[in-house]
mmCIF file of C-alpha atoms and ligand atoms in Angstrom:
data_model
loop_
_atom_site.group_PDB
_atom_site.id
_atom_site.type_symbol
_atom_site.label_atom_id
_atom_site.label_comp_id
_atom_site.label_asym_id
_atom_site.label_seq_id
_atom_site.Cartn_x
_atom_site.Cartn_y
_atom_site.Cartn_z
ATOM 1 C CA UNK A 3 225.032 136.844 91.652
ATOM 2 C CA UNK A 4 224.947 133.716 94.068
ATOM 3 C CA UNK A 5 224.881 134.660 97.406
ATOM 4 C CA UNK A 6 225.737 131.870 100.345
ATOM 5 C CA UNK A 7 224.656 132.977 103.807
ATOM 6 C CA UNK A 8 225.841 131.691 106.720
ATOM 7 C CA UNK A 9 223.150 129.019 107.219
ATOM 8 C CA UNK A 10 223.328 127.801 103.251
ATOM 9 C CA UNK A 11 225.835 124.907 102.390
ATOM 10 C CA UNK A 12 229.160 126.305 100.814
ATOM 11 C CA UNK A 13 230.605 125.470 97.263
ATOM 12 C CA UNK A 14 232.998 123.060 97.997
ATOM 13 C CA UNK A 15 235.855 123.824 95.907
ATOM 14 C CA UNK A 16 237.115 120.631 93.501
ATOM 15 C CA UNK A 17 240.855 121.475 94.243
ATOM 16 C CA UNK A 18 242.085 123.917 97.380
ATOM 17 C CA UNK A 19 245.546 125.009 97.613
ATOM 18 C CA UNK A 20 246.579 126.018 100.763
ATOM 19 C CA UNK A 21 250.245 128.044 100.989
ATOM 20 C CA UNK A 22 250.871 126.677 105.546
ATOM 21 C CA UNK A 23 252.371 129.940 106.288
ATOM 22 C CA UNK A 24 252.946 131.779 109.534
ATOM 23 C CA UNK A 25 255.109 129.062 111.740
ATOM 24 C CA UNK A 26 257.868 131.194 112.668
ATOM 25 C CA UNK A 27 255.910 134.070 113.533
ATOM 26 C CA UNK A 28 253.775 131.910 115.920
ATOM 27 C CA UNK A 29 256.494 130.528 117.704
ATOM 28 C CA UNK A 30 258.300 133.731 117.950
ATOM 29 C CA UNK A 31 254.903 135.146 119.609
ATOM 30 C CA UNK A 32 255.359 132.612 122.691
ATOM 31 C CA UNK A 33 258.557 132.843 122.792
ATOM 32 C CA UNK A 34 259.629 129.489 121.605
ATOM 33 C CA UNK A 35 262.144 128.364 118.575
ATOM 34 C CA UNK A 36 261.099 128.340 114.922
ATOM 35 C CA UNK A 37 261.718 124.765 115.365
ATOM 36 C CA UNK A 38 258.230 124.429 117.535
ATOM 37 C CA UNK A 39 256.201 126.564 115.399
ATOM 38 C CA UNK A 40 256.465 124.175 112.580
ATOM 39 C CA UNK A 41 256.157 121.443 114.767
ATOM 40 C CA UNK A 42 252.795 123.305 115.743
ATOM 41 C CA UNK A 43 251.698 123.655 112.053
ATOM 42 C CA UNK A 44 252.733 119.960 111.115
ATOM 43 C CA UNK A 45 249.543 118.889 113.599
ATOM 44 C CA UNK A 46 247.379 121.008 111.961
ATOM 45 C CA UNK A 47 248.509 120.251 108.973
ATOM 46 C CA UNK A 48 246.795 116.796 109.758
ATOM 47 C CA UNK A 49 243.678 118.171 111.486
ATOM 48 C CA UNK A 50 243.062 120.301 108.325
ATOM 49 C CA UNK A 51 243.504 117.533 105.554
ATOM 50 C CA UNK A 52 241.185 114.959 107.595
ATOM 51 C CA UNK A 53 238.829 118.185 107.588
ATOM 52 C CA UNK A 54 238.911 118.634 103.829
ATOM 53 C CA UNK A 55 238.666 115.218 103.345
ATOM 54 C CA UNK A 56 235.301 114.817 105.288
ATOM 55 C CA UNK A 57 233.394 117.766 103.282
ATOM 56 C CA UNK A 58 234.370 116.720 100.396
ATOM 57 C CA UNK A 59 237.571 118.077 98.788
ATOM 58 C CA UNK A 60 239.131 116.439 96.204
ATOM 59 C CA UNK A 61 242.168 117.400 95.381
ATOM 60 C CA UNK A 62 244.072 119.220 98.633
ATOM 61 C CA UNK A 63 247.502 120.829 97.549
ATOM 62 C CA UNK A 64 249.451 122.121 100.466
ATOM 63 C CA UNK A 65 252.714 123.919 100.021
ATOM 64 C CA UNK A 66 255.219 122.464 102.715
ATOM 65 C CA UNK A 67 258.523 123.848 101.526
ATOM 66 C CA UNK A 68 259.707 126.048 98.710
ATOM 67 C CA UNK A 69 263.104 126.161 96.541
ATOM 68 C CA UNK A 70 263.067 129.232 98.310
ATOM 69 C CA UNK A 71 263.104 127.759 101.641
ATOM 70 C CA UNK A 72 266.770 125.783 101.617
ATOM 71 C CA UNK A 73 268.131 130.050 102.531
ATOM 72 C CA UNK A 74 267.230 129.620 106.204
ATOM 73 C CA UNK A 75 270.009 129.145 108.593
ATOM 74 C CA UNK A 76 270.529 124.882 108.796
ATOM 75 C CA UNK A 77 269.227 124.524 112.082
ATOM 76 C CA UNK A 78 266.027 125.780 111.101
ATOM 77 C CA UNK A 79 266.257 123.533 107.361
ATOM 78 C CA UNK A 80 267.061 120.564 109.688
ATOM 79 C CA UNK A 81 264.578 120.745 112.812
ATOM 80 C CA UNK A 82 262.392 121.375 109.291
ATOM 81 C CA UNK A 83 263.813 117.231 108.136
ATOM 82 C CA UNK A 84 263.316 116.196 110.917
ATOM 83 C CA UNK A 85 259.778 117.214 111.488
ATOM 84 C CA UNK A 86 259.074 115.676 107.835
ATOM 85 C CA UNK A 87 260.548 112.395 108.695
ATOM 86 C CA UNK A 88 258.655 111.991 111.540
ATOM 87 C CA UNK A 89 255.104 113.384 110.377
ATOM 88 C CA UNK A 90 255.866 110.661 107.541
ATOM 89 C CA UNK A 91 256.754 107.215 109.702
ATOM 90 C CA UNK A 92 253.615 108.645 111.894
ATOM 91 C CA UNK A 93 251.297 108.777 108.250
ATOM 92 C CA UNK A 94 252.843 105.410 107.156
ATOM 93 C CA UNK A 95 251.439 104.091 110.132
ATOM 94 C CA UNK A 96 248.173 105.195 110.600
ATOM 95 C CA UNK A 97 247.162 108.288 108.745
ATOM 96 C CA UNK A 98 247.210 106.191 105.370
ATOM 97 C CA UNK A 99 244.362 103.824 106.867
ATOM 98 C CA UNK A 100 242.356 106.894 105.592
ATOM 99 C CA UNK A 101 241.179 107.033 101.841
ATOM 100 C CA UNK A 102 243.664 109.628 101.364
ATOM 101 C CA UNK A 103 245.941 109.031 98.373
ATOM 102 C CA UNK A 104 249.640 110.923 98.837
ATOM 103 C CA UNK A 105 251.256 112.374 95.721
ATOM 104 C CA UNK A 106 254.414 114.871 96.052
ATOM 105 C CA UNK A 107 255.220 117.717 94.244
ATOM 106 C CA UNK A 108 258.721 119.319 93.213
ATOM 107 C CA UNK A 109 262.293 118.021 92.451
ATOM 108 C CA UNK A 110 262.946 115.514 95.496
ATOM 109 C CA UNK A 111 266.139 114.252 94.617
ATOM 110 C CA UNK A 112 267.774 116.793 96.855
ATOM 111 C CA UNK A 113 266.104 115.173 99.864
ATOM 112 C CA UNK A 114 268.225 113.072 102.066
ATOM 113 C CA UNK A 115 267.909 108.668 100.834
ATOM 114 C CA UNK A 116 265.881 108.452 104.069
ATOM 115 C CA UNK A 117 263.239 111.192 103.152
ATOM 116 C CA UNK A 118 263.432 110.192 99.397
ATOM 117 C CA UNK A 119 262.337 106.419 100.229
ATOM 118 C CA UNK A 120 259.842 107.554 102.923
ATOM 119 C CA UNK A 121 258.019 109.787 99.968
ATOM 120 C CA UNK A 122 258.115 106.807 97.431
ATOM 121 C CA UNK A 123 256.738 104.606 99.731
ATOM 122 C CA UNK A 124 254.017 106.909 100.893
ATOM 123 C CA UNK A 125 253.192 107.520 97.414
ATOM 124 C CA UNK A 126 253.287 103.211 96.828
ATOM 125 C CA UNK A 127 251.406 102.874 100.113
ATOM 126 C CA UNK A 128 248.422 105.438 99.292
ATOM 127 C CA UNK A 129 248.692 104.959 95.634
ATOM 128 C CA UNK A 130 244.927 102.694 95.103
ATOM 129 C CA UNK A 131 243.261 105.380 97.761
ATOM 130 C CA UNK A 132 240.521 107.571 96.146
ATOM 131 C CA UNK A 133 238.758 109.943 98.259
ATOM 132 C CA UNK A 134 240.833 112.661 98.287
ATOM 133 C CA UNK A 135 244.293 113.523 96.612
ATOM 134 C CA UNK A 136 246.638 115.288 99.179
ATOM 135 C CA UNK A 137 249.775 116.848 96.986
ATOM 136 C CA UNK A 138 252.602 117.610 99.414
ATOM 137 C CA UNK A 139 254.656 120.613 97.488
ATOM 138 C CA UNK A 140 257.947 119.970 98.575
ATOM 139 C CA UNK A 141 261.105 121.680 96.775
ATOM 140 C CA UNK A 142 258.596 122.795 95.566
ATOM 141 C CA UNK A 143 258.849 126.385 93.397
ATOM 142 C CA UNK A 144 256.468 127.229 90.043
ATOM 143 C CA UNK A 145 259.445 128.489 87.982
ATOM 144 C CA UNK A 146 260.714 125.215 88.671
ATOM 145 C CA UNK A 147 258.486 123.059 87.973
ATOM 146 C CA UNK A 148 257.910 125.514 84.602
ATOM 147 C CA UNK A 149 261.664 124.923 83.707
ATOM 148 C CA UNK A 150 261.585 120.988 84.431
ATOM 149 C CA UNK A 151 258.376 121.001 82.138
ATOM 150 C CA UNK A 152 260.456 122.970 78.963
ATOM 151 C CA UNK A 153 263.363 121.103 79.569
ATOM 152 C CA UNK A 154 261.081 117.971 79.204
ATOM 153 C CA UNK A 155 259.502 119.065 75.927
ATOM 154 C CA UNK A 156 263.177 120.609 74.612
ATOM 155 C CA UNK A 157 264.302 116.827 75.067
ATOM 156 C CA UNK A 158 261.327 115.451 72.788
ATOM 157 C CA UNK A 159 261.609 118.134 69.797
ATOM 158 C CA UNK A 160 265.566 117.477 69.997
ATOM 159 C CA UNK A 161 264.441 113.683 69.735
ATOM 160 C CA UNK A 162 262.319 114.780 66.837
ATOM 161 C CA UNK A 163 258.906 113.190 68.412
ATOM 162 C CA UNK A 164 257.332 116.392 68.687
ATOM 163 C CA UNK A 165 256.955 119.279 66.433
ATOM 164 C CA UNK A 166 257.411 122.941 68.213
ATOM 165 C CA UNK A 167 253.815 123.523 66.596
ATOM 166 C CA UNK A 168 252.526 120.628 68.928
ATOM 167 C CA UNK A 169 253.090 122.338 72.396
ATOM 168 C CA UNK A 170 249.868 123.581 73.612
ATOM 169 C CA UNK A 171 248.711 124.626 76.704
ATOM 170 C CA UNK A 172 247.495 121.504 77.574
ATOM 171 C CA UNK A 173 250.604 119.820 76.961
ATOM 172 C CA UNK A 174 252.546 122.327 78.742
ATOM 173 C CA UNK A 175 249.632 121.503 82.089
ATOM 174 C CA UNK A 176 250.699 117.125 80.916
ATOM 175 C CA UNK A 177 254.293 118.003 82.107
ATOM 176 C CA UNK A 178 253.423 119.902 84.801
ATOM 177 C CA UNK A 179 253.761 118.067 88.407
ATOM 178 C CA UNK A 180 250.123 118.253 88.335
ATOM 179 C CA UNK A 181 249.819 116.264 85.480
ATOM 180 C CA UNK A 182 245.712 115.353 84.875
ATOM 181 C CA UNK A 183 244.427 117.475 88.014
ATOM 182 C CA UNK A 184 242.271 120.335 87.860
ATOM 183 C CA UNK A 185 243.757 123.343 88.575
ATOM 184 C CA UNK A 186 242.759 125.075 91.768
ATOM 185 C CA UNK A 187 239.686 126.916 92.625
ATOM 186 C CA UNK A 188 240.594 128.703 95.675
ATOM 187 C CA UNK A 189 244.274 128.880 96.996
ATOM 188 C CA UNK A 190 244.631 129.819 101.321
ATOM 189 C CA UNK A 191 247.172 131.884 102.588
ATOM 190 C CA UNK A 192 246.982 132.162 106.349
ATOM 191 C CA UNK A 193 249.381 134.606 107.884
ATOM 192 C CA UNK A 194 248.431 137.354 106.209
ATOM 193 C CA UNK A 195 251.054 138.065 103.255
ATOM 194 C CA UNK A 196 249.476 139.196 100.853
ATOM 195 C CA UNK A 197 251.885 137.153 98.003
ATOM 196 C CA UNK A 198 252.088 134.239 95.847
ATOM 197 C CA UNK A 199 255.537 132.950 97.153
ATOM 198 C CA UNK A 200 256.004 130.514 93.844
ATOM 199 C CA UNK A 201 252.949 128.419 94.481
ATOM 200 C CA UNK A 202 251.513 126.511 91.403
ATOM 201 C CA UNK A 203 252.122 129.656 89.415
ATOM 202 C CA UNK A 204 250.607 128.141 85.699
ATOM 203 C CA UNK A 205 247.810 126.684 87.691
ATOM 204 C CA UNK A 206 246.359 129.242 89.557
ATOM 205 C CA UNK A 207 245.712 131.914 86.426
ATOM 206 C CA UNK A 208 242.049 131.705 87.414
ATOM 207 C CA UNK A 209 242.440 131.080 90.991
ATOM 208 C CA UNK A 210 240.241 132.543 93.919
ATOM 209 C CA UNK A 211 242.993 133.799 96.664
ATOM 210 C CA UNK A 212 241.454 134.774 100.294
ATOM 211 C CA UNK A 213 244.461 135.998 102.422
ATOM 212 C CA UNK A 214 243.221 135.043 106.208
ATOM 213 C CA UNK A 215 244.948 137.216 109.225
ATOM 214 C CA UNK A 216 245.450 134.037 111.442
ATOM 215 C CA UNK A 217 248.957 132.190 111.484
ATOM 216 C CA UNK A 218 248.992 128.846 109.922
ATOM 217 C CA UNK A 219 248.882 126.356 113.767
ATOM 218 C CA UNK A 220 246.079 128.608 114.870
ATOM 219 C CA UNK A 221 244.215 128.204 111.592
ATOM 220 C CA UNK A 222 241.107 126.169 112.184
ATOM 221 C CA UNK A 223 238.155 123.913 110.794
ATOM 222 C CA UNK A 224 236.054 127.271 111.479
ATOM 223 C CA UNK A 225 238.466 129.530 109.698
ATOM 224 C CA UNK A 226 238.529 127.201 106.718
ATOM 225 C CA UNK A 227 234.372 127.164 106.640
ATOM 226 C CA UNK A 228 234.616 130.941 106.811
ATOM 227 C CA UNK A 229 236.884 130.631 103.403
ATOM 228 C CA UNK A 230 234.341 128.813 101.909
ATOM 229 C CA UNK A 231 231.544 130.844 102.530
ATOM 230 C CA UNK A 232 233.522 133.809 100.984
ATOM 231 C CA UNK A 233 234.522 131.588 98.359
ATOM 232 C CA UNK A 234 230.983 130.705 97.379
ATOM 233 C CA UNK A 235 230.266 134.399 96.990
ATOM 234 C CA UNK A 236 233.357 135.344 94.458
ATOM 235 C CA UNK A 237 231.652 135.696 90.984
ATOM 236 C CA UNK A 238 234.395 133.688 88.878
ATOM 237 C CA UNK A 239 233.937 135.057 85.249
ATOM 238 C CA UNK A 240 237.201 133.540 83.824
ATOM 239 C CA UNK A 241 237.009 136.108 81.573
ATOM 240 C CA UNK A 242 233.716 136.348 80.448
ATOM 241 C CA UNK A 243 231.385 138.594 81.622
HETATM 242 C C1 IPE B 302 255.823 128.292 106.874
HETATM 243 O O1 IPE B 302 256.048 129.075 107.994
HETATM 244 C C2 IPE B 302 256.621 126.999 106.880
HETATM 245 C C3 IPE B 302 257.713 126.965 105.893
HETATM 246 C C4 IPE B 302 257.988 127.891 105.030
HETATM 247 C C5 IPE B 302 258.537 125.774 105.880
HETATM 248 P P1 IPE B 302 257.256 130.097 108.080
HETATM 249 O O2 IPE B 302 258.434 129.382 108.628
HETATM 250 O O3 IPE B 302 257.461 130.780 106.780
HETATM 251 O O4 IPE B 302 256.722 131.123 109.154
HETATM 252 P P2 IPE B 302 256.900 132.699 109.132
HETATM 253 O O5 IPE B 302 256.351 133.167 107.824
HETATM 254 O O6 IPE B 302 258.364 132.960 109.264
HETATM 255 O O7 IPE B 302 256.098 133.178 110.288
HETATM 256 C C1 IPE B 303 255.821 130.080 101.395
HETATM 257 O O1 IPE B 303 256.102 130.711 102.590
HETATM 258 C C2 IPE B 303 256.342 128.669 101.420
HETATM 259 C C3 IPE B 303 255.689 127.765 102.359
HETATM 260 C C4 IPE B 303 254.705 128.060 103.160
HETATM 261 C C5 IPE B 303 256.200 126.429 102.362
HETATM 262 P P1 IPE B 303 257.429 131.566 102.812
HETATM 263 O O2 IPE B 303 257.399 132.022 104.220
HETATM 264 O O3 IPE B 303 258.611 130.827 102.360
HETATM 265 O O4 IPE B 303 257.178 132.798 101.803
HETATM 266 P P2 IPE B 303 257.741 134.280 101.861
HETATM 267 O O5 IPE B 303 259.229 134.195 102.048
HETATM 268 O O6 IPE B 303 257.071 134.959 102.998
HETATM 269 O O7 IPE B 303 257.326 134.872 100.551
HETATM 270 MG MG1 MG B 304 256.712 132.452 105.981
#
Protein backbone atom coordinates (compact mmCIF):
# COMPACT_ATOMS: atom_id res chain seq x y z
CA UNK A 1 0.00 0.00 0.00
CA UNK A 2 1.50 3.60 -0.65
CA UNK A 3 1.97 5.36 2.31
CA UNK A 4 2.60 9.45 2.19
CA UNK A 5 4.00 10.83 5.43
CA UNK A 6 3.87 14.10 6.36
CA UNK A 7 7.27 15.15 4.96
CA UNK A 8 6.64 13.16 1.37
CA UNK A 9 4.97 15.21 -1.53
CA UNK A 10 1.13 14.40 -1.84
CA UNK A 11 -0.70 12.91 -4.97
CA UNK A 12 -2.08 15.75 -6.43
CA UNK A 13 -5.40 14.80 -7.51
CA UNK A 14 -6.14 15.51 -11.58
CA UNK A 15 -9.72 16.82 -10.76
CA UNK A 16 -10.94 17.97 -6.95
CA UNK A 17 -14.44 18.67 -6.27
CA UNK A 18 -15.05 20.64 -3.48
CA UNK A 19 -19.02 20.83 -2.14
CA UNK A 20 -18.26 25.11 -0.10
CA UNK A 21 -20.46 24.15 2.67
CA UNK A 22 -20.87 25.52 6.16
CA UNK A 23 -21.64 29.50 5.49
CA UNK A 24 -24.64 29.81 7.46
CA UNK A 25 -23.48 27.97 10.31
CA UNK A 26 -20.36 30.24 10.51
CA UNK A 27 -22.13 33.30 10.49
CA UNK A 28 -24.70 32.13 12.86
CA UNK A 29 -21.60 31.25 15.29
CA UNK A 30 -20.65 35.14 15.48
CA UNK A 31 -23.68 36.19 15.46
CA UNK A 32 -23.94 37.79 12.12
CA UNK A 33 -26.58 37.22 9.05
CA UNK A 34 -26.36 34.29 6.64
CA UNK A 35 -25.79 37.02 4.27
CA UNK A 36 -21.99 37.54 5.78
CA UNK A 37 -21.16 34.01 6.06
CA UNK A 38 -21.29 33.58 2.38
CA UNK A 39 -19.75 36.69 1.88
CA UNK A 40 -16.96 35.06 4.18
CA UNK A 41 -16.80 31.86 2.02
CA UNK A 42 -16.88 33.83 -1.40
CA UNK A 43 -13.07 35.13 -0.25
CA UNK A 44 -12.01 31.91 0.37
CA UNK A 45 -13.46 30.66 -2.30
CA UNK A 46 -10.69 32.74 -4.16
CA UNK A 47 -7.82 32.02 -1.73
CA UNK A 48 -8.53 28.26 -2.26
CA UNK A 49 -8.70 28.16 -6.20
CA UNK A 50 -5.36 30.38 -6.52
CA UNK A 51 -4.11 27.56 -3.97
CA UNK A 52 -5.09 24.66 -6.19
CA UNK A 53 -3.96 26.34 -9.00
CA UNK A 54 -0.30 26.78 -7.71
CA UNK A 55 0.20 22.88 -6.76
CA UNK A 56 -1.00 21.82 -9.55
CA UNK A 57 -4.72 20.97 -9.91
CA UNK A 58 -6.23 20.70 -12.98
CA UNK A 59 -9.52 20.59 -13.08
CA UNK A 60 -11.16 22.44 -9.70
CA UNK A 61 -15.05 21.88 -9.53
CA UNK A 62 -16.65 23.83 -6.76
CA UNK A 63 -20.31 23.55 -6.01
CA UNK A 64 -21.67 27.22 -5.45
CA UNK A 65 -25.40 26.69 -5.51
CA UNK A 66 -27.74 23.76 -5.90
CA UNK A 67 -31.39 23.35 -7.56
CA UNK A 68 -31.89 22.70 -4.11
CA UNK A 69 -30.80 25.97 -2.94
CA UNK A 70 -33.65 28.45 -4.69
CA UNK A 71 -35.98 26.95 -1.06
CA UNK A 72 -34.26 29.49 1.18
CA UNK A 73 -36.22 32.44 2.23
CA UNK A 74 -35.41 35.39 -0.79
CA UNK A 75 -33.41 37.48 1.27
CA UNK A 76 -30.99 34.89 1.79
CA UNK A 77 -31.32 33.71 -2.41
CA UNK A 78 -30.72 37.46 -3.07
CA UNK A 79 -27.81 38.69 -0.62
CA UNK A 80 -26.68 35.05 -2.37
CA UNK A 81 -27.03 37.28 -6.30
CA UNK A 82 -25.69 39.71 -5.14
CA UNK A 83 -22.57 38.25 -3.72
CA UNK A 84 -22.21 36.37 -7.26
CA UNK A 85 -22.45 39.51 -9.20
CA UNK A 86 -19.98 41.10 -7.42
CA UNK A 87 -17.31 38.18 -6.90
CA UNK A 88 -17.81 38.12 -10.87
CA UNK A 89 -17.18 42.08 -12.00
CA UNK A 90 -14.22 41.65 -9.22
CA UNK A 91 -12.85 38.18 -11.41
CA UNK A 92 -13.53 40.02 -14.73
CA UNK A 93 -11.21 42.44 -13.57
CA UNK A 94 -8.39 40.95 -12.19
CA UNK A 95 -8.74 37.39 -11.10
CA UNK A 96 -8.87 36.31 -14.92
CA UNK A 97 -5.21 37.83 -15.41
CA UNK A 98 -4.50 34.34 -13.87
CA UNK A 99 -4.22 31.19 -16.21
CA UNK A 100 -7.40 30.12 -14.83
CA UNK A 101 -9.96 29.18 -17.48
CA UNK A 102 -13.87 29.63 -16.07
CA UNK A 103 -16.45 27.10 -17.25
CA UNK A 104 -20.07 26.91 -15.45
CA UNK A 105 -22.03 24.16 -14.66
CA UNK A 106 -25.98 23.67 -14.47
CA UNK A 107 -29.09 25.18 -16.22
CA UNK A 108 -28.33 29.10 -16.04
CA UNK A 109 -31.12 30.38 -17.82
CA UNK A 110 -32.93 30.97 -14.57
CA UNK A 111 -30.28 33.51 -13.59
CA UNK A 112 -31.18 37.10 -13.81
CA UNK A 113 -29.85 38.82 -17.84
CA UNK A 114 -27.23 40.53 -15.64
CA UNK A 115 -25.76 37.27 -14.05
CA UNK A 116 -26.42 35.30 -17.34
CA UNK A 117 -24.12 37.83 -19.44
CA UNK A 118 -21.56 38.16 -16.59
CA UNK A 119 -21.13 34.06 -16.81
CA UNK A 120 -20.87 34.14 -20.72
CA UNK A 121 -18.46 36.63 -20.66
CA UNK A 122 -16.36 35.09 -17.97
CA UNK A 123 -16.49 31.96 -19.81
CA UNK A 124 -15.43 34.23 -23.37
CA UNK A 125 -12.90 36.10 -21.24
CA UNK A 126 -11.03 32.90 -19.68
CA UNK A 127 -11.90 30.71 -22.53
CA UNK A 128 -7.83 30.41 -24.25
CA UNK A 129 -6.52 30.05 -20.35
CA UNK A 130 -4.94 26.60 -19.62
CA UNK A 131 -3.55 26.02 -16.31
CA UNK A 132 -6.28 25.09 -14.47
CA UNK A 133 -10.11 24.59 -15.25
CA UNK A 134 -12.28 26.14 -12.41
CA UNK A 135 -16.12 24.73 -13.00
CA UNK A 136 -18.48 26.96 -11.03
CA UNK A 137 -21.68 24.47 -10.30
CA UNK A 138 -24.34 26.79 -10.30
CA UNK A 139 -28.16 25.57 -10.52
CA UNK A 140 -26.39 23.15 -10.32
CA UNK A 141 -28.13 19.50 -9.18
CA UNK A 142 -26.85 15.78 -10.64
CA UNK A 143 -30.43 14.59 -11.35
CA UNK A 144 -30.51 17.53 -13.39
CA UNK A 145 -27.94 17.59 -15.26
CA UNK A 146 -28.82 13.49 -15.70
CA UNK A 147 -32.33 14.54 -17.04
CA UNK A 148 -30.96 17.44 -19.42
CA UNK A 149 -28.44 14.69 -20.70
CA UNK A 150 -31.61 11.97 -21.58
CA UNK A 151 -33.65 14.56 -22.77
CA UNK A 152 -30.68 15.43 -25.12
CA UNK A 153 -30.21 11.89 -26.42
CA UNK A 154 -34.36 11.30 -26.47
CA UNK A 155 -34.21 14.34 -29.02
CA UNK A 156 -31.50 12.53 -31.33
CA UNK A 157 -33.17 8.87 -31.41
CA UNK A 158 -36.63 10.80 -32.08
CA UNK A 159 -34.52 12.56 -34.94
CA UNK A 160 -33.46 9.09 -35.93
CA UNK A 161 -29.48 9.99 -35.75
CA UNK A 162 -28.89 7.66 -33.10
CA UNK A 163 -29.85 4.16 -32.48
CA UNK A 164 -30.99 3.32 -28.63
CA UNK A 165 -28.14 0.57 -29.01
CA UNK A 166 -25.60 3.54 -29.45
CA UNK A 167 -25.91 5.14 -25.90
CA UNK A 168 -23.02 4.11 -23.91
CA UNK A 169 -21.61 5.24 -20.96
CA UNK A 170 -19.37 7.35 -22.55
CA UNK A 171 -21.91 9.04 -24.45
CA UNK A 172 -24.09 9.44 -21.57
CA UNK A 173 -20.44 11.29 -19.67
CA UNK A 174 -20.39 13.53 -23.75
CA UNK A 175 -23.76 15.09 -22.59
CA UNK A 176 -22.94 15.52 -19.31
CA UNK A 177 -21.98 19.31 -18.24
CA UNK A 178 -18.65 17.87 -17.86
CA UNK A 179 -18.37 16.97 -21.22
CA UNK A 180 -14.40 15.67 -21.97
CA UNK A 181 -13.17 16.13 -18.19
CA UNK A 182 -12.03 13.51 -16.03
CA UNK A 183 -14.15 12.68 -13.46
CA UNK A 184 -13.07 13.52 -9.95
CA UNK A 185 -10.56 11.92 -7.78
CA UNK A 186 -11.30 13.30 -4.48
CA UNK A 187 -14.52 15.41 -3.75
CA UNK A 188 -14.23 18.01 -0.17
CA UNK A 189 -16.95 18.52 2.00
CA UNK A 190 -16.07 20.94 4.76
CA UNK A 191 -18.71 21.36 7.40
CA UNK A 192 -18.98 18.16 8.35
CA UNK A 193 -22.25 16.55 6.66
CA UNK A 194 -21.60 13.61 5.99
CA UNK A 195 -23.84 13.69 2.37
CA UNK A 196 -23.62 14.03 -1.23
CA UNK A 197 -26.19 16.96 -1.57
CA UNK A 198 -26.60 16.28 -5.63
CA UNK A 199 -23.00 16.95 -6.49
CA UNK A 200 -21.73 15.45 -9.85
CA UNK A 201 -23.64 12.32 -8.94
CA UNK A 202 -22.55 10.10 -12.45
CA UNK A 203 -19.10 11.42 -11.94
CA UNK A 204 -18.11 10.66 -8.69
CA UNK A 205 -18.94 6.58 -8.80
CA UNK A 206 -15.25 6.12 -7.99
CA UNK A 207 -14.69 9.17 -6.06
CA UNK A 208 -12.46 9.57 -2.83
CA UNK A 209 -14.83 11.70 -0.27
CA UNK A 210 -12.93 13.12 3.02
CA UNK A 211 -15.66 14.93 5.11
CA UNK A 212 -13.44 17.76 7.08
CA UNK A 213 -15.06 19.15 10.57
CA UNK A 214 -14.14 22.85 9.71
CA UNK A 215 -16.86 25.24 8.10
CA UNK A 216 -16.24 26.21 4.60
CA UNK A 217 -14.61 30.42 5.38
CA UNK A 218 -12.43 28.83 8.00
CA UNK A 219 -11.25 26.11 5.64
CA UNK A 220 -7.63 26.70 4.80
CA UNK A 221 -4.50 26.07 2.44
CA UNK A 222 -3.38 23.75 5.53
CA UNK A 223 -6.66 21.95 5.79
CA UNK A 224 -6.65 21.30 2.06
CA UNK A 225 -2.78 19.81 2.31
CA UNK A 226 -4.08 17.69 5.17
CA UNK A 227 -6.81 16.27 2.46
CA UNK A 228 -4.21 15.44 0.32
CA UNK A 229 -2.07 13.65 2.45
CA UNK A 230 -5.10 11.43 3.42
CA UNK A 231 -5.93 11.29 -0.07
CA UNK A 232 -2.57 9.90 -1.09
CA UNK A 233 -3.06 7.11 1.41
CA UNK A 234 -6.75 5.82 0.14
CA UNK A 235 -5.98 2.55 -1.82
CA UNK A 236 -8.39 3.26 -4.94
CA UNK A 237 -9.11 -0.31 -6.36
CA UNK A 238 -12.01 0.76 -8.69
CA UNK A 239 -13.05 -2.48 -8.32
CA UNK A 240 -10.28 -4.57 -8.64
CA UNK A 241 -8.52 -5.94 -6.02
C1 LIG B 1 -23.08 26.79 1.58
O1 LIG B 1 -23.29 27.18 2.89
C2 LIG B 1 -23.45 27.87 0.57
C3 LIG B 1 -24.66 27.57 -0.21
C4 LIG B 1 -25.37 26.49 -0.14
C5 LIG B 1 -25.08 28.59 -1.15
P1 LIG B 1 -24.70 27.03 3.60
O2 LIG B 1 -25.48 28.27 3.35
O3 LIG B 1 -25.36 25.77 3.20
O4 LIG B 1 -24.28 26.97 5.12
P2 LIG B 1 -24.91 26.05 6.25
O5 LIG B 1 -24.81 24.64 5.75
O6 LIG B 1 -26.33 26.49 6.41
O7 LIG B 1 -24.07 26.29 7.44
C1 LIG C 1 -24.74 21.82 -0.82
O1 LIG C 1 -24.94 22.37 0.43
C2 LIG C 1 -24.80 22.88 -1.88
C3 LIG C 1 -23.74 23.88 -1.85
C4 LIG C 1 -22.74 23.92 -1.01
C5 LIG C 1 -23.82 24.88 -2.87
P1 LIG C 1 -26.38 22.47 1.10
O2 LIG C 1 -26.20 23.17 2.39
O3 LIG C 1 -27.36 23.02 0.16
O4 LIG C 1 -26.72 20.91 1.34
P2 LIG C 1 -27.67 20.23 2.41
O5 LIG C 1 -28.99 20.94 2.36
O6 LIG C 1 -27.00 20.39 3.73
O7 LIG C 1 -27.72 18.80 1.99
MG1 LIG D 1 -25.32 23.91 3.95
Amino acid sequence: MNHVSDQEQPIIPRHLGIIMDGNGRWAKKRGLPRSAGHTAGAANFKKITRYCASIGVKYLTVYAFSTENWKRPSDEIEALMKIFQQYLEEALRDFLGENIRVKFLGELSVFPQHLQNLFARTEEVSADKTGMVLNIAMNYGGRAELTHAVRLLAEQVQKGTLLPDQITEDLISQHLYTAGQPDPDLVLRPSGEYRISNFLLWQSAYTEYIIMDKLWPDFTTRDLDSALREFSNRNRRFGGI
